[in-house]
PDB file of C-alpha atoms in Angstrom:
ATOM      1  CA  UNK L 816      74.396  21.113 211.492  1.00  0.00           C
ATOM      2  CA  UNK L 817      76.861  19.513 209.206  1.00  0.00           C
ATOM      3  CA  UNK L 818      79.781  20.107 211.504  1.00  0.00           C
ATOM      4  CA  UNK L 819      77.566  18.243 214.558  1.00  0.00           C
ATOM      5  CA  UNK L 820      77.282  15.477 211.914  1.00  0.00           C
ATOM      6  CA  UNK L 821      80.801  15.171 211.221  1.00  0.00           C
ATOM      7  CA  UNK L 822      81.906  15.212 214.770  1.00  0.00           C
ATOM      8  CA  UNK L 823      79.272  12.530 215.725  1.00  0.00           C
ATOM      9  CA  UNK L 824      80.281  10.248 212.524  1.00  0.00           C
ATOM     10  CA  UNK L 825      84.313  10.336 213.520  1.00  0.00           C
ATOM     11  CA  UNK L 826      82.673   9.422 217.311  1.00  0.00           C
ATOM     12  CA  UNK L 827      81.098   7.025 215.856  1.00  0.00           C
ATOM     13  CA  UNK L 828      83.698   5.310 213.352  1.00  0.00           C
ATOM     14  CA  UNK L 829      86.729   5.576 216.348  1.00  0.00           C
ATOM     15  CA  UNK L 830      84.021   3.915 218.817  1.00  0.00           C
ATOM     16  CA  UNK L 831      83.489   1.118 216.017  1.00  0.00           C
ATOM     17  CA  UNK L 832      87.299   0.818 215.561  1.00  0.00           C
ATOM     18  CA  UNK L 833      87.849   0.163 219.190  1.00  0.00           C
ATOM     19  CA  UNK L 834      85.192  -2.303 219.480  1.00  0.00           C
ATOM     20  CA  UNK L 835      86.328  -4.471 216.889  1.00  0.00           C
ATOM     21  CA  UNK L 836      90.040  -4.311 218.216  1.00  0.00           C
ATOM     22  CA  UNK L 837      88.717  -5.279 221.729  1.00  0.00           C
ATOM     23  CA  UNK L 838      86.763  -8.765 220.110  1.00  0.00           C
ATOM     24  CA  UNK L 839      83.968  -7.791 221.862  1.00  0.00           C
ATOM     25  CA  UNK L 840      81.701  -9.755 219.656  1.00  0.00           C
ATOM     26  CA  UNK L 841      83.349 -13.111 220.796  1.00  0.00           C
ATOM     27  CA  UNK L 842      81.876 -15.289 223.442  1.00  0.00           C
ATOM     28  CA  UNK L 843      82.636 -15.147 227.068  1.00  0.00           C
ATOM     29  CA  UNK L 844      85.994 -17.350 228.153  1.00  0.00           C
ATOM     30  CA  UNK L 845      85.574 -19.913 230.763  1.00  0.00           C
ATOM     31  CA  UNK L 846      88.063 -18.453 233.281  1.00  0.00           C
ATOM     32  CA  UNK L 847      89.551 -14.343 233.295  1.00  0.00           C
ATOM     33  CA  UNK L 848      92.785 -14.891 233.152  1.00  0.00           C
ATOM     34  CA  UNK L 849      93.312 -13.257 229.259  1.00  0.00           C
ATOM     35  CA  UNK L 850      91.383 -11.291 227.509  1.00  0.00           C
ATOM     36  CA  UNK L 851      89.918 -12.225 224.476  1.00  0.00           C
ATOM     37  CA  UNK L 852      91.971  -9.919 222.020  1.00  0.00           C
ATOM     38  CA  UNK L 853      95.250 -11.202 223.956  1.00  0.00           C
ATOM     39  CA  UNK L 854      93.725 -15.184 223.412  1.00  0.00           C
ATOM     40  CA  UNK L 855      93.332 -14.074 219.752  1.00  0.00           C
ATOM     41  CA  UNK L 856      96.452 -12.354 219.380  1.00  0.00           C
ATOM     42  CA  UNK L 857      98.751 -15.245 221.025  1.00  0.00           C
ATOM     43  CA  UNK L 858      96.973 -17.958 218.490  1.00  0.00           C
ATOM     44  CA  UNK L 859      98.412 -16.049 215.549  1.00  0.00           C
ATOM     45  CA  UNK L 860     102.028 -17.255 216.836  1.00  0.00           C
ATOM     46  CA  UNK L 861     101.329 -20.705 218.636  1.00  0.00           C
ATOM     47  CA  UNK L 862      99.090 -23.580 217.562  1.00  0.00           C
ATOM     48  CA  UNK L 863      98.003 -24.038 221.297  1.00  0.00           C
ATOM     49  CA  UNK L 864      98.028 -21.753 224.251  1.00  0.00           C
ATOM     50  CA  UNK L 865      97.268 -22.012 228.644  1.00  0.00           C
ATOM     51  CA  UNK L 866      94.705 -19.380 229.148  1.00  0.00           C
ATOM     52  CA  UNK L 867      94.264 -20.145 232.661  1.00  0.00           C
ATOM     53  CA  UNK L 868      93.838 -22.414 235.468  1.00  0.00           C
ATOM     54  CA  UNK L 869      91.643 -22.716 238.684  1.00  0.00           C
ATOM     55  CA  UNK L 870      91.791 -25.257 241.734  1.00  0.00           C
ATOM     56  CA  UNK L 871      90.918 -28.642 239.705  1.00  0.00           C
ATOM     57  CA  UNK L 872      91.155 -27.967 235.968  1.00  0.00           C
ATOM     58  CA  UNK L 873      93.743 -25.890 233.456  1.00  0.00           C
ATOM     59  CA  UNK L 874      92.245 -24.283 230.348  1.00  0.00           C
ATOM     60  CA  UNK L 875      93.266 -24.120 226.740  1.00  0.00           C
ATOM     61  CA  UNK L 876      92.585 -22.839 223.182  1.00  0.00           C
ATOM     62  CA  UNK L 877      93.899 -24.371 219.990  1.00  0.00           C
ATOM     63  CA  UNK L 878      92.922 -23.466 216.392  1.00  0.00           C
ATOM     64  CA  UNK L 879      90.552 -25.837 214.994  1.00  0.00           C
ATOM     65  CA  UNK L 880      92.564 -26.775 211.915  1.00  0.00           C
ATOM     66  CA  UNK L 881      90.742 -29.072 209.481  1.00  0.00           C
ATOM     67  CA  UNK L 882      90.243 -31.818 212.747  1.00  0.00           C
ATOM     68  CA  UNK L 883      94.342 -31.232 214.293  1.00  0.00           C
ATOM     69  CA  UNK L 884      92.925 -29.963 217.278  1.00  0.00           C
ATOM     70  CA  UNK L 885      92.252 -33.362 219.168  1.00  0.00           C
ATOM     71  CA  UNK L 886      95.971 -34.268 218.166  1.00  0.00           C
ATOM     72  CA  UNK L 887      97.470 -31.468 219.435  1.00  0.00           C
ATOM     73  CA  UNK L 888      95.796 -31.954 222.360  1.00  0.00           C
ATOM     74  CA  UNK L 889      96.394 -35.901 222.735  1.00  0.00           C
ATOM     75  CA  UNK L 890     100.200 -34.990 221.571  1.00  0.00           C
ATOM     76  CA  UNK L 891     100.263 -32.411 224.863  1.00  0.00           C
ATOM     77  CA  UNK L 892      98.673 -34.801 227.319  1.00  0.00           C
ATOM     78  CA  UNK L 893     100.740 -38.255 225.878  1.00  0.00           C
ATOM     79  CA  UNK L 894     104.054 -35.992 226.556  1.00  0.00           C
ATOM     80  CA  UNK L 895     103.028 -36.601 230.265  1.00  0.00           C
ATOM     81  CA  UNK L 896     103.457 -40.513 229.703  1.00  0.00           C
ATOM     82  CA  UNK L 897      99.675 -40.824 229.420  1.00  0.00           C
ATOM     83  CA  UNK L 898      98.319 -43.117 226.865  1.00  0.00           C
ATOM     84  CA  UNK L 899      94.962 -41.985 224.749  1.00  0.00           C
ATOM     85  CA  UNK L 900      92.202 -44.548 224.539  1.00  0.00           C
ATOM     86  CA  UNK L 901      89.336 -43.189 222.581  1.00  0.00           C
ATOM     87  CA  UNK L 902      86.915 -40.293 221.852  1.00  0.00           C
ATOM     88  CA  UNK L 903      83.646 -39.981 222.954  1.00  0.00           C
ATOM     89  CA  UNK L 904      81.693 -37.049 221.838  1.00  0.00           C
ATOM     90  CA  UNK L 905      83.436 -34.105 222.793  1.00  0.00           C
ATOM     91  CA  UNK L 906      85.528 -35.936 225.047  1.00  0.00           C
ATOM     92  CA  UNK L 907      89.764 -37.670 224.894  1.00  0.00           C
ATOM     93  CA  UNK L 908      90.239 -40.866 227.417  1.00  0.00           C
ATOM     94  CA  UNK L 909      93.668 -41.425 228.145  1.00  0.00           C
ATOM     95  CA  UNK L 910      94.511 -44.117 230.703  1.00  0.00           C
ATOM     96  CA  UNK L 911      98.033 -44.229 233.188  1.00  0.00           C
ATOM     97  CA  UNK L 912      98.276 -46.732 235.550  1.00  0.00           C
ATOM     98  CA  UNK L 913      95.162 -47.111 237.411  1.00  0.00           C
ATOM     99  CA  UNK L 914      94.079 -43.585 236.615  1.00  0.00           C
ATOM    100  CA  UNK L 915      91.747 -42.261 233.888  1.00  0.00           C
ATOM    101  CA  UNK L 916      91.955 -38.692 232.489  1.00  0.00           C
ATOM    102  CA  UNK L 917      89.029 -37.079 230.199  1.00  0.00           C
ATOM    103  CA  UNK L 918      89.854 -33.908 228.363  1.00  0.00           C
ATOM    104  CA  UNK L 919      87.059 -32.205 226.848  1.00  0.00           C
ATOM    105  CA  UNK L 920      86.570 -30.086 224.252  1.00  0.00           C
ATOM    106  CA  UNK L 921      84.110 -27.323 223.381  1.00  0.00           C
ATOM    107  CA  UNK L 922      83.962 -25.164 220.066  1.00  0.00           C
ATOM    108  CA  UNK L 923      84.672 -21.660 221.164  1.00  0.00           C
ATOM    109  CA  UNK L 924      83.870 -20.171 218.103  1.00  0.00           C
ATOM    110  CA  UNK L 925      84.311 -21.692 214.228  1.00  0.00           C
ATOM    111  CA  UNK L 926      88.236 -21.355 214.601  1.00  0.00           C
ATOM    112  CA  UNK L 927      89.179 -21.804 218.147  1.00  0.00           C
ATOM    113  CA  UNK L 928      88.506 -24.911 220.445  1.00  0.00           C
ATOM    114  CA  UNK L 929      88.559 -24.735 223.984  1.00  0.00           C
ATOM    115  CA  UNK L 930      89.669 -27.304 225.722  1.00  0.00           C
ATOM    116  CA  UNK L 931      89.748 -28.240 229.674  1.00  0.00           C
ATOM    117  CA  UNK L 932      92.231 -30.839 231.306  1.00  0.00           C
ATOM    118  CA  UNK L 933      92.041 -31.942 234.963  1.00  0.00           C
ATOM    119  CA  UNK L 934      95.374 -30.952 236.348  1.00  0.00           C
ATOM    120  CA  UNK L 935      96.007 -34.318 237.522  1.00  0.00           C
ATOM    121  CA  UNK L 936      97.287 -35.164 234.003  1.00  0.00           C
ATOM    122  CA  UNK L 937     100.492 -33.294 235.323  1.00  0.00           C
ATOM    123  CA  UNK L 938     101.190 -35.840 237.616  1.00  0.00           C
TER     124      UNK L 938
END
């Protein structure tokens, strides 16, 4: 009996041990490009990262960082000669030429933002 328990407790603890190492327990990602552990993992070396794209918008995640997230993310987009305007709720404006650009934000969970730019801001 006590040898079925100790087989079914290391089951147990290894099954725990790769749950937690998969981030399981985070929320779903917008777009499956990454995998949540390899989002997680590349935010421990860069303050911002691409985790994908689809036909009309790229996705990324930043670190929340005591409010630095909506610079790092107007610093990105300005790089591209676009010029911010204002917030607006969970939204950036930026303005170039005749053309308007929103970039919107969206806690992913207390650290990480997500944040989704129309790819016309390339342009």
């Amino acid at each position: 009996m006590k040898k079925w328990l100790i087989i079914a407790g290391t089951i147990g603890i290894i099954l725990l041990i790769i749950a937690i190492n998969s981030k399981f327990y985070y929320p779903a990602l917008p777009i499956d490009t990454m995998s949540k552990k390899e989002v997680i993992d590349s935010l421990q070396y860069k303050d911002m990262i691409k985790i994908g794209a689809d036909q009309k918008n790229e996705w990324y995640m930043t670190k929340k960082d005591k409010g630095m997230a909506n610079e790092k993310i107007k610093d990105m987009i300005q790089e591209k000669e676009w010029k911010f305007r204002n917030y607006d709720g969970n939204g950036l404006f930026f303005e170039k030429k005749d053309k308007t650009l929103i970039a919107s934000t969206q806690m992913w969970t207390g650290d990480y933002v997500l944040v989704n730019v129309p790819l016309v801001w390339k342009q």
